[in-house]
mmCIF file of C-alpha atoms and ligand atoms in Angstrom:
data_model
loop_
_atom_site.group_PDB
_atom_site.id
_atom_site.type_symbol
_atom_site.label_atom_id
_atom_site.label_comp_id
_atom_site.label_asym_id
_atom_site.label_seq_id
_atom_site.Cartn_x
_atom_site.Cartn_y
_atom_site.Cartn_z
ATOM 1 C CA UNK A 136 73.768 82.537 128.231
ATOM 2 C CA UNK A 137 74.069 83.694 131.992
ATOM 3 C CA UNK A 138 76.901 85.930 132.881
ATOM 4 C CA UNK A 139 77.633 87.064 136.493
ATOM 5 C CA UNK A 140 79.033 90.494 136.350
ATOM 6 C CA UNK A 141 81.645 91.856 139.159
ATOM 7 C CA UNK A 142 82.452 95.373 139.462
ATOM 8 C CA UNK A 143 85.056 96.768 142.310
ATOM 9 C CA UNK A 144 87.173 99.485 140.613
ATOM 10 C CA UNK A 145 86.596 102.431 142.991
ATOM 11 C CA UNK A 146 84.097 102.850 145.988
ATOM 12 C CA UNK A 147 81.182 100.808 144.484
ATOM 13 C CA UNK A 148 80.974 96.800 145.099
ATOM 14 C CA UNK A 149 78.754 95.523 142.842
ATOM 15 C CA UNK A 150 77.620 91.880 141.272
ATOM 16 C CA UNK A 151 74.946 91.405 138.755
ATOM 17 C CA UNK A 152 73.153 88.401 136.587
ATOM 18 C CA UNK A 153 72.543 89.338 132.816
ATOM 19 C CA UNK A 154 70.776 86.911 130.400
ATOM 20 C CA UNK A 155 71.457 87.558 126.790
ATOM 21 C CA UNK A 156 70.184 85.792 123.754
ATOM 22 C CA UNK A 157 69.922 87.018 120.314
ATOM 23 C CA UNK A 158 71.620 90.532 121.028
ATOM 24 C CA UNK A 159 69.258 91.500 123.812
ATOM 25 C CA UNK A 160 70.020 91.287 127.464
ATOM 26 C CA UNK A 161 67.814 90.904 130.294
ATOM 27 C CA UNK A 162 69.036 92.206 133.467
ATOM 28 C CA UNK A 163 68.008 89.748 136.040
ATOM 29 C CA UNK A 164 69.773 91.496 139.170
ATOM 30 C CA UNK A 165 72.255 94.443 140.061
ATOM 31 C CA UNK A 166 73.433 94.939 143.484
ATOM 32 C CA UNK A 167 75.447 98.000 144.222
ATOM 33 C CA UNK A 168 76.830 98.876 148.018
ATOM 34 C CA UNK A 169 78.553 102.012 147.985
ATOM 35 C CA UNK A 170 81.122 103.303 150.629
ATOM 36 C CA UNK A 171 80.568 106.921 149.647
ATOM 37 C CA UNK A 172 78.870 107.956 152.609
ATOM 38 C CA UNK A 173 81.954 107.025 154.279
ATOM 39 C CA UNK A 174 84.204 108.970 151.632
ATOM 40 C CA UNK A 175 81.841 112.078 151.854
ATOM 41 C CA UNK A 176 83.098 112.518 155.474
ATOM 42 C CA UNK A 177 86.724 112.966 154.147
ATOM 43 C CA UNK A 178 85.890 114.598 151.161
ATOM 44 C CA UNK A 179 87.033 112.396 148.660
ATOM 45 C CA UNK A 180 88.191 108.526 148.225
ATOM 46 C CA UNK A 181 90.870 107.423 150.393
ATOM 47 C CA UNK A 182 92.131 103.869 148.218
ATOM 48 C CA UNK A 183 92.954 101.940 151.311
ATOM 49 C CA UNK A 184 89.576 102.873 152.967
ATOM 50 C CA UNK A 185 87.843 101.870 149.598
ATOM 51 C CA UNK A 186 89.428 98.539 149.496
ATOM 52 C CA UNK A 187 88.931 97.637 152.696
ATOM 53 C CA UNK A 188 85.013 98.326 152.326
ATOM 54 C CA UNK A 189 85.313 96.085 149.033
ATOM 55 C CA UNK A 190 86.509 93.133 150.999
ATOM 56 C CA UNK A 191 83.390 93.680 153.625
ATOM 57 C CA UNK A 192 80.800 93.820 150.840
ATOM 58 C CA UNK A 193 82.033 91.451 147.990
ATOM 59 C CA UNK A 194 80.663 88.367 149.075
ATOM 60 C CA UNK A 195 77.368 89.440 150.672
ATOM 61 C CA UNK A 196 76.952 91.388 147.361
ATOM 62 C CA UNK A 197 77.273 88.639 144.918
ATOM 63 C CA UNK A 198 75.051 86.269 147.411
ATOM 64 C CA UNK A 199 72.108 88.811 147.358
ATOM 65 C CA UNK A 200 72.699 89.123 143.494
ATOM 66 C CA UNK A 201 72.686 85.284 142.955
ATOM 67 C CA UNK A 202 69.559 85.291 145.289
ATOM 68 C CA UNK A 203 67.641 87.994 143.536
ATOM 69 C CA UNK A 204 68.184 86.431 140.030
ATOM 70 C CA UNK A 205 67.224 83.009 141.468
ATOM 71 C CA UNK A 206 70.534 81.469 139.935
ATOM 72 C CA UNK A 207 73.234 79.205 141.567
ATOM 73 C CA UNK A 208 76.667 79.695 140.741
ATOM 74 C CA UNK A 209 76.957 76.596 139.062
ATOM 75 C CA UNK A 210 74.218 77.455 136.472
ATOM 76 C CA UNK A 211 76.225 80.617 134.995
ATOM 77 C CA UNK A 212 78.249 80.351 131.914
ATOM 78 C CA UNK A 213 80.566 83.184 132.698
ATOM 79 C CA UNK A 214 82.184 85.800 134.858
ATOM 80 C CA UNK A 215 82.400 89.663 133.486
ATOM 81 C CA UNK A 216 84.960 91.171 135.630
ATOM 82 C CA UNK A 217 86.687 94.555 135.429
ATOM 83 C CA UNK A 218 90.238 94.322 135.450
ATOM 84 C CA UNK A 219 90.914 98.049 135.106
ATOM 85 C CA UNK A 220 91.287 100.862 135.053
ATOM 86 C CA UNK A 221 90.710 101.894 138.738
ATOM 87 C CA UNK A 222 92.060 101.659 142.419
ATOM 88 C CA UNK A 223 94.488 98.730 142.848
ATOM 89 C CA UNK A 224 93.378 97.747 146.133
ATOM 90 C CA UNK A 225 89.897 97.776 145.120
ATOM 91 C CA UNK A 226 90.285 96.176 141.906
ATOM 92 C CA UNK A 227 91.904 93.120 143.448
ATOM 93 C CA UNK A 228 89.196 92.564 145.639
ATOM 94 C CA UNK A 229 86.961 91.641 142.497
ATOM 95 C CA UNK A 230 89.775 90.012 140.555
ATOM 96 C CA UNK A 231 90.561 87.404 143.019
ATOM 97 C CA UNK A 232 87.168 86.847 144.187
ATOM 98 C CA UNK A 233 86.054 86.380 140.258
ATOM 99 C CA UNK A 234 89.296 83.924 139.936
ATOM 100 C CA UNK A 235 88.345 82.137 143.171
ATOM 101 C CA UNK A 236 85.111 81.572 141.747
ATOM 102 C CA UNK A 237 86.291 80.478 138.013
ATOM 103 C CA UNK A 238 88.542 77.966 139.681
ATOM 104 C CA UNK A 239 86.289 76.598 142.140
ATOM 105 C CA UNK A 240 83.295 75.897 139.500
ATOM 106 C CA UNK A 241 85.351 75.771 136.471
ATOM 107 C CA UNK A 242 83.554 79.117 134.849
ATOM 108 C CA UNK A 243 85.718 81.461 132.498
ATOM 109 C CA UNK A 244 86.141 84.781 133.251
ATOM 110 C CA UNK A 245 85.823 87.577 130.463
ATOM 111 C CA UNK A 246 87.799 90.705 131.529
ATOM 112 C CA UNK A 247 86.474 94.067 130.911
ATOM 113 C CA UNK A 248 88.091 97.539 130.843
ATOM 114 C CA UNK A 249 86.012 99.503 133.013
ATOM 115 C CA UNK A 250 85.556 102.602 130.724
ATOM 116 C CA UNK A 251 83.859 99.929 127.941
ATOM 117 C CA UNK A 252 82.102 98.699 130.449
ATOM 118 C CA UNK A 253 80.277 102.474 130.929
ATOM 119 C CA UNK A 254 79.386 102.288 127.318
ATOM 120 C CA UNK A 255 77.624 99.135 127.415
ATOM 121 C CA UNK A 256 75.141 100.529 130.007
ATOM 122 C CA UNK A 257 73.650 101.788 127.056
ATOM 123 C CA UNK A 258 72.743 98.021 125.676
ATOM 124 C CA UNK A 259 70.785 97.782 128.967
ATOM 125 C CA UNK A 260 67.194 98.809 127.895
ATOM 126 C CA UNK A 261 65.276 100.435 130.618
ATOM 127 C CA UNK A 262 62.320 98.401 129.490
ATOM 128 C CA UNK A 263 64.130 95.370 130.276
ATOM 129 C CA UNK A 264 65.606 96.229 133.538
ATOM 130 C CA UNK A 265 63.577 94.769 136.588
ATOM 131 C CA UNK A 266 64.321 94.618 140.144
ATOM 132 C CA UNK A 267 67.403 97.031 139.676
ATOM 133 C CA UNK A 268 67.186 98.106 143.400
ATOM 134 C CA UNK A 269 64.461 97.942 146.235
ATOM 135 C CA UNK A 270 62.167 100.916 145.001
ATOM 136 C CA UNK A 271 61.578 99.265 141.487
ATOM 137 C CA UNK A 272 58.860 96.849 141.537
ATOM 138 C CA UNK A 273 59.617 93.221 140.311
ATOM 139 C CA UNK A 274 57.679 92.636 136.681
ATOM 140 C CA UNK A 275 57.965 90.546 134.055
ATOM 141 C CA UNK A 276 61.227 90.978 132.203
ATOM 142 C CA UNK A 277 60.146 92.865 129.035
ATOM 143 C CA UNK A 278 63.207 93.078 126.510
ATOM 144 C CA UNK A 279 63.741 95.527 123.708
ATOM 145 C CA UNK A 280 66.699 95.553 121.177
ATOM 146 C CA UNK A 281 68.416 98.609 122.060
ATOM 147 C CA UNK A 282 68.545 99.864 118.449
ATOM 148 C CA UNK A 283 71.778 101.372 118.474
ATOM 149 C CA UNK A 284 73.590 102.226 115.036
ATOM 150 C CA UNK A 285 76.798 102.436 113.969
ATOM 151 C CA UNK A 286 78.748 104.460 113.793
ATOM 152 C CA UNK A 287 78.298 105.673 117.171
ATOM 153 C CA UNK A 288 79.909 108.751 118.963
ATOM 154 C CA UNK A 289 80.496 107.498 122.603
ATOM 155 C CA UNK A 290 81.314 109.784 125.611
ATOM 156 C CA UNK A 291 82.570 108.422 129.013
ATOM 157 C CA UNK A 292 82.023 110.855 131.634
ATOM 158 C CA UNK A 293 83.154 109.895 135.149
ATOM 159 C CA UNK A 294 85.208 111.243 138.095
ATOM 160 C CA UNK A 295 88.125 110.260 136.305
ATOM 161 C CA UNK A 296 87.444 110.584 132.509
ATOM 162 C CA UNK A 297 85.961 112.774 129.707
ATOM 163 C CA UNK A 298 86.584 110.461 126.893
ATOM 164 C CA UNK A 299 85.245 111.227 123.232
ATOM 165 C CA UNK A 300 85.111 107.878 121.060
ATOM 166 C CA UNK A 301 84.265 106.642 117.682
ATOM 167 C CA UNK A 302 82.526 103.331 117.855
ATOM 168 C CA UNK A 303 82.468 101.797 114.297
ATOM 169 C CA UNK A 304 81.192 98.076 116.219
ATOM 170 C CA UNK A 305 81.334 96.557 118.762
ATOM 171 C CA UNK A 306 84.590 96.371 120.575
ATOM 172 C CA UNK A 307 85.911 98.673 118.070
ATOM 173 C CA UNK A 308 86.805 102.086 119.640
ATOM 174 C CA UNK A 309 89.098 105.128 118.532
ATOM 175 C CA UNK A 310 89.501 107.539 120.802
ATOM 176 C CA UNK A 311 89.128 110.994 119.569
ATOM 177 C CA UNK A 312 89.585 113.188 122.527
ATOM 178 C CA UNK A 313 90.118 113.229 126.433
ATOM 179 C CA UNK A 314 90.350 115.768 128.839
ATOM 180 C CA UNK A 315 93.721 117.453 129.348
ATOM 181 C CA UNK A 316 93.678 118.247 133.030
ATOM 182 C CA UNK A 317 90.276 117.489 134.953
ATOM 183 C CA UNK A 318 87.152 115.455 134.555
ATOM 184 C CA UNK A 319 83.917 116.916 133.893
ATOM 185 C CA UNK A 320 82.945 114.979 137.158
ATOM 186 C CA UNK A 321 85.925 116.162 139.026
ATOM 187 C CA UNK A 322 85.014 119.533 137.903
ATOM 188 C CA UNK A 323 81.526 119.136 139.596
ATOM 189 C CA UNK A 324 83.087 117.861 142.564
ATOM 190 C CA UNK A 325 85.709 120.662 143.012
ATOM 191 C CA UNK A 326 83.150 123.154 142.466
ATOM 192 C CA UNK A 327 80.753 121.575 144.904
ATOM 193 C CA UNK A 328 82.956 121.569 147.542
ATOM 194 C CA UNK A 329 83.842 125.157 146.962
ATOM 195 C CA UNK A 330 80.418 125.720 147.410
ATOM 196 C CA UNK A 331 79.785 124.092 150.717
ATOM 197 C CA UNK A 332 78.573 120.567 149.288
ATOM 198 C CA UNK A 333 79.435 117.175 149.809
ATOM 199 C CA UNK A 334 81.136 114.387 147.984
ATOM 200 C CA UNK A 335 80.074 113.608 145.174
ATOM 201 C CA UNK A 336 79.579 117.118 144.006
ATOM 202 C CA UNK A 337 77.657 116.401 140.775
ATOM 203 C CA UNK A 338 74.132 115.542 142.228
ATOM 204 C CA UNK A 339 74.167 118.464 144.716
ATOM 205 C CA UNK A 340 75.380 120.721 142.046
ATOM 206 C CA UNK A 341 72.296 119.489 139.735
ATOM 207 C CA UNK A 342 69.649 119.738 142.896
ATOM 208 C CA UNK A 343 71.090 123.335 143.621
ATOM 209 C CA UNK A 344 71.249 124.577 139.952
ATOM 210 C CA UNK A 345 67.233 124.363 139.995
ATOM 211 C CA UNK A 346 66.781 127.160 141.948
ATOM 212 C CA UNK A 347 69.552 129.126 140.057
ATOM 213 C CA UNK A 348 68.685 131.953 137.963
ATOM 214 C CA UNK A 349 70.231 131.832 134.597
ATOM 215 C CA UNK A 350 71.409 135.152 133.718
ATOM 216 C CA UNK A 351 73.723 136.086 136.786
ATOM 217 C CA UNK A 352 76.671 134.266 136.332
ATOM 218 C CA UNK A 353 78.776 132.947 133.086
ATOM 219 C CA UNK A 354 81.857 130.748 133.133
ATOM 220 C CA UNK A 355 84.288 130.114 130.560
ATOM 221 C CA UNK A 356 83.820 127.417 128.041
ATOM 222 C CA UNK A 357 87.717 126.066 127.664
ATOM 223 C CA UNK A 358 88.571 124.868 124.192
ATOM 224 C CA UNK A 359 85.118 124.823 123.046
ATOM 225 C CA UNK A 360 86.307 125.951 119.714
ATOM 226 C CA UNK A 361 89.664 124.378 119.635
ATOM 227 C CA UNK A 362 89.108 122.413 116.532
ATOM 228 C CA UNK A 363 89.755 119.131 118.144
ATOM 229 C CA UNK A 364 87.830 116.610 120.623
ATOM 230 C CA UNK A 365 89.955 117.472 123.635
ATOM 231 C CA UNK A 366 88.549 118.895 126.728
ATOM 232 C CA UNK A 367 89.846 121.087 129.722
ATOM 233 C CA UNK A 368 88.073 121.582 133.039
ATOM 234 C CA UNK A 369 90.885 122.868 135.457
ATOM 235 C CA UNK A 370 89.916 126.703 134.494
ATOM 236 C CA UNK A 371 86.782 126.543 135.485
ATOM 237 C CA UNK A 372 87.412 125.756 139.089
ATOM 238 C CA UNK A 373 89.630 128.639 139.113
ATOM 239 C CA UNK A 374 87.043 130.958 137.529
ATOM 240 C CA UNK A 375 84.714 129.821 140.301
ATOM 241 C CA UNK A 376 87.316 130.108 143.003
ATOM 242 C CA UNK A 377 87.787 133.401 142.113
ATOM 243 C CA UNK A 378 84.024 134.310 142.397
ATOM 244 C CA UNK A 379 83.408 132.654 145.385
ATOM 245 C CA UNK A 380 86.228 134.675 147.163
ATOM 246 C CA UNK A 381 85.128 138.009 146.102
ATOM 247 C CA UNK A 382 81.360 137.283 147.038
ATOM 248 C CA UNK A 383 82.885 136.169 150.476
ATOM 249 C CA UNK A 384 84.615 139.340 150.856
ATOM 250 C CA UNK A 385 81.572 141.232 150.115
ATOM 251 C CA UNK A 386 79.474 138.663 152.652
ATOM 252 C CA UNK A 387 77.377 137.931 149.503
ATOM 253 C CA UNK A 388 77.781 134.041 149.457
ATOM 254 C CA UNK A 389 73.986 133.364 150.293
ATOM 255 C CA UNK A 390 71.848 130.341 149.481
ATOM 256 C CA UNK A 391 70.402 131.987 146.162
ATOM 257 C CA UNK A 392 74.144 132.674 145.186
ATOM 258 C CA UNK A 393 75.044 129.420 145.424
ATOM 259 C CA UNK A 394 72.396 128.220 143.324
ATOM 260 C CA UNK A 395 73.000 130.739 140.608
ATOM 261 C CA UNK A 396 76.893 129.855 140.809
ATOM 262 C CA UNK A 397 75.990 126.004 140.538
ATOM 263 C CA UNK A 398 73.826 126.580 137.640
ATOM 264 C CA UNK A 399 76.250 128.745 135.736
ATOM 265 C CA UNK A 400 78.834 125.879 136.788
ATOM 266 C CA UNK A 401 76.584 123.030 134.987
ATOM 267 C CA UNK A 402 75.766 125.037 131.950
ATOM 268 C CA UNK A 403 79.451 125.675 131.410
ATOM 269 C CA UNK A 404 80.349 122.064 131.984
ATOM 270 C CA UNK A 405 77.166 120.972 129.804
ATOM 271 C CA UNK A 406 77.497 123.555 126.899
ATOM 272 C CA UNK A 407 81.215 122.413 126.073
ATOM 273 C CA UNK A 408 80.129 118.723 126.084
ATOM 274 C CA UNK A 409 77.130 119.204 123.876
ATOM 275 C CA UNK A 410 79.295 121.242 121.472
ATOM 276 C CA UNK A 411 82.190 118.699 121.263
ATOM 277 C CA UNK A 412 79.857 115.829 120.891
ATOM 278 C CA UNK A 413 77.887 117.308 118.176
ATOM 279 C CA UNK A 414 81.087 118.422 116.174
ATOM 280 C CA UNK A 415 82.392 114.857 116.355
ATOM 281 C CA UNK A 416 78.854 113.109 115.457
ATOM 282 C CA UNK A 417 78.654 115.381 112.452
ATOM 283 C CA UNK A 418 82.396 114.622 111.357
ATOM 284 C CA UNK A 419 82.257 111.042 111.496
ATOM 285 C CA UNK A 420 78.650 110.929 109.943
ATOM 286 C CA UNK A 421 77.428 109.012 113.467
ATOM 287 C CA UNK A 422 74.078 107.223 113.559
ATOM 288 C CA UNK A 423 74.049 107.396 117.177
ATOM 289 C CA UNK A 424 75.154 109.270 120.105
ATOM 290 C CA UNK A 425 75.902 107.370 123.219
ATOM 291 C CA UNK A 426 76.662 108.877 126.752
ATOM 292 C CA UNK A 427 77.918 106.922 129.708
ATOM 293 C CA UNK A 428 79.532 107.598 133.297
ATOM 294 C CA UNK A 429 78.388 109.274 136.564
ATOM 295 C CA UNK A 430 77.985 112.862 134.974
ATOM 296 C CA UNK A 431 75.817 111.389 132.377
ATOM 297 C CA UNK A 432 73.025 110.684 134.848
ATOM 298 C CA UNK A 433 72.710 114.609 134.713
ATOM 299 C CA UNK A 434 69.573 115.910 133.710
ATOM 300 C CA UNK A 435 70.113 119.111 131.956
ATOM 301 C CA UNK A 436 72.998 117.362 129.600
ATOM 302 C CA UNK A 437 70.717 114.477 128.867
ATOM 303 C CA UNK A 438 68.059 117.078 127.914
ATOM 304 C CA UNK A 439 70.143 119.264 126.159
ATOM 305 C CA UNK A 440 71.745 116.486 124.118
ATOM 306 C CA UNK A 441 68.450 115.018 123.225
ATOM 307 C CA UNK A 442 67.375 118.104 121.703
ATOM 308 C CA UNK A 443 70.715 118.555 119.578
ATOM 309 C CA UNK A 444 70.670 114.861 118.533
ATOM 310 C CA UNK A 445 66.850 115.644 117.282
ATOM 311 C CA UNK A 446 68.435 118.360 115.100
ATOM 312 C CA UNK A 447 71.267 116.408 113.681
ATOM 313 C CA UNK A 448 68.910 113.455 112.970
ATOM 314 C CA UNK A 449 70.885 111.075 115.292
ATOM 315 C CA UNK A 450 69.648 108.862 117.645
ATOM 316 C CA UNK A 451 70.698 109.449 121.296
ATOM 317 C CA UNK A 452 70.890 107.112 123.911
ATOM 318 C CA UNK A 453 71.771 107.643 127.859
ATOM 319 C CA UNK A 454 71.559 104.738 130.185
ATOM 320 C CA UNK A 455 68.896 104.720 133.384
ATOM 321 C CA UNK A 456 70.156 106.870 135.617
ATOM 322 C CA UNK A 457 70.951 104.514 138.187
ATOM 323 C CA UNK A 458 72.974 102.357 135.665
ATOM 324 C CA UNK A 459 75.303 105.688 135.061
ATOM 325 C CA UNK A 460 77.378 105.396 138.016
ATOM 326 C CA UNK A 461 79.442 102.189 138.530
ATOM 327 C CA UNK A 462 77.755 99.122 138.438
ATOM 328 C CA UNK A 463 77.931 95.427 137.568
ATOM 329 C CA UNK A 464 75.534 94.959 135.010
ATOM 330 C CA UNK A 465 77.344 97.292 132.411
ATOM 331 C CA UNK A 466 80.501 95.113 132.802
ATOM 332 C CA UNK A 467 78.104 91.879 132.036
ATOM 333 C CA UNK A 468 76.718 93.599 129.133
ATOM 334 C CA UNK A 469 80.081 94.545 127.586
ATOM 335 C CA UNK A 470 81.001 91.070 128.269
ATOM 336 C CA UNK A 471 78.209 89.494 126.332
ATOM 337 C CA UNK A 472 78.853 92.080 123.318
ATOM 338 C CA UNK A 473 82.458 91.097 123.325
ATOM 339 C CA UNK A 474 82.712 87.732 124.308
ATOM 340 C CA UNK A 475 86.379 86.555 125.073
ATOM 341 C CA UNK A 476 86.505 84.034 127.683
ATOM 342 C CA UNK A 477 89.829 83.155 129.247
ATOM 343 C CA UNK A 478 91.013 81.090 132.216
ATOM 344 C CA UNK A 479 91.359 82.669 135.654
ATOM 345 C CA UNK A 480 95.249 81.989 134.986
ATOM 346 C CA UNK A 481 95.530 84.719 132.512
ATOM 347 C CA UNK A 482 93.653 87.270 134.766
ATOM 348 C CA UNK A 483 95.560 90.275 136.330
ATOM 349 C CA UNK A 484 94.515 93.721 137.366
ATOM 350 C CA UNK A 485 95.401 96.780 135.605
ATOM 351 C CA UNK A 486 95.101 99.682 137.459
ATOM 352 C CA UNK A 487 96.356 102.115 134.411
ATOM 353 C CA UNK A 488 94.008 100.166 131.510
ATOM 354 C CA UNK A 489 92.986 102.863 129.047
ATOM 355 C CA UNK A 490 91.385 102.546 125.644
ATOM 356 C CA UNK A 491 94.990 101.164 124.417
ATOM 357 C CA UNK A 492 93.762 99.244 121.283
ATOM 358 C CA UNK A 493 92.618 102.908 120.067
ATOM 359 C CA UNK A 494 95.361 105.312 118.810
ATOM 360 C CA UNK A 495 94.694 108.816 118.961
ATOM 361 C CA UNK A 496 94.581 110.567 115.494
HETATM 362 O O1 LIG B 23 81.088 106.943 136.883
HETATM 363 P P1 LIG B 23 81.221 107.353 138.183
HETATM 364 O O2 LIG B 23 80.181 106.657 139.129
HETATM 365 O O3 LIG B 23 82.469 107.037 138.958
HETATM 366 C C1 LIG B 23 83.992 106.974 138.136
HETATM 367 O O4 LIG B 23 84.080 106.199 137.402
HETATM 368 O O5 LIG B 23 84.561 107.968 138.123
HETATM 369 O O6 LIG B 23 81.173 109.000 137.763
HETATM 370 C C2 LIG B 23 81.068 109.513 139.421
HETATM 371 C C3 LIG B 23 80.942 111.306 139.272
HETATM 372 C C4 LIG B 23 81.463 112.102 140.156
HETATM 373 O O7 LIG B 23 82.098 112.968 139.820
HETATM 374 C C5 LIG B 23 79.982 112.505 140.307
HETATM 375 O O8 LIG B 23 80.207 113.691 140.701
HETATM 376 C C6 LIG B 23 79.762 112.554 138.705
HETATM 377 O O9 LIG B 23 79.807 111.393 138.494
HETATM 378 N N1 LIG B 23 77.915 112.629 139.382
HETATM 379 C C7 LIG B 23 77.252 113.765 138.324
HETATM 380 C C8 LIG B 23 75.857 113.709 138.866
HETATM 381 N N2 LIG B 23 75.792 112.062 138.943
HETATM 382 C C9 LIG B 23 77.051 111.546 139.658
HETATM 383 N N3 LIG B 23 77.640 114.807 137.892
HETATM 384 C C10 LIG B 23 76.750 115.580 137.565
HETATM 385 N N4 LIG B 23 75.077 115.330 137.589
HETATM 386 C C11 LIG B 23 74.964 114.390 138.176
HETATM 387 N N5 LIG B 23 73.800 114.269 138.130
HETATM 388 ZN ZN1 LIG B 24 83.191 104.482 136.517
#
């Protein structure tokens, strides 16, 4: 089955082609065009600007991904589409484009929840990925099964969400907890801004933290022992702001200090996440732990979770780093494993969409 994925929920315009059979996926192409450099100048995303960029990019991105996969629109079996959550203007670009293709070529649409899509990046096994971007050499596709066993504990950790879920089988998600205020990515972004780094802050903090010394600062780990699976990161930003102001007053905010603060920020966020995931994995006898979303690209988080999972004897999965942030391959993957095609007439954008089918315990 050949699926064209389309993702336009925020500032990335992405289209991908996957080929799925026997519960395995080969990623034939995945093109991502991002307007983040434009948003870096304004310090964050301005929705109207993001939507305008989506309109410029959507058709060239689809064309390029089809060319790369050597697939014609008439050859695809379905269109996998992000219909929410996200910015309404951005979402509408993907939704209306998908509906038009569906109408003209008579192909069904599989609507995908963006957050569920992030989790399904874990089924795009690294060895099956070829020609993900221009730096990756084109090789013969080599397919390996992902070997993800259920029940799994899945974490979506991005700029807008820190959601911890119990996944009992494909498409079956139970929300265990989420953030009560800022998401983990937001905490990275806000701290980065305080330290003088551009948006998005996560990669900048990670880079700077490499030069940091671990003993100098220690920030609070909110809700770490709360007994539930909720997160809170807004206090972290306040603690760092206080520290930065004190250091500025005594003119001690040099590059080394910035790296030390970056490392302490990363350690606090990673520590809370690792502890909450481990607790959930133990409580629900999980066989696998899956992370996803932009923050899942963080090397320190990946390494600490890998070590912890080994101790717990639970399999650990994280998508390839370039598939942690928004992309259409993960949307197509989710559609393949949860194949519920509908007519274009039934598709509408839903900016507020959540893991609706997952009542909180
Ligand atoms: O999933 P994503 O691309 O977009 C949303 O749906 O939000 O996630 C973006 C978030 C940003 O907050 C960014 O700072 C964070 O992911 N991020 C990282 C890293 N790469 C991206 N955070 C920590 N370390 C990274 N390496
Ligand atoms: Zn996302």
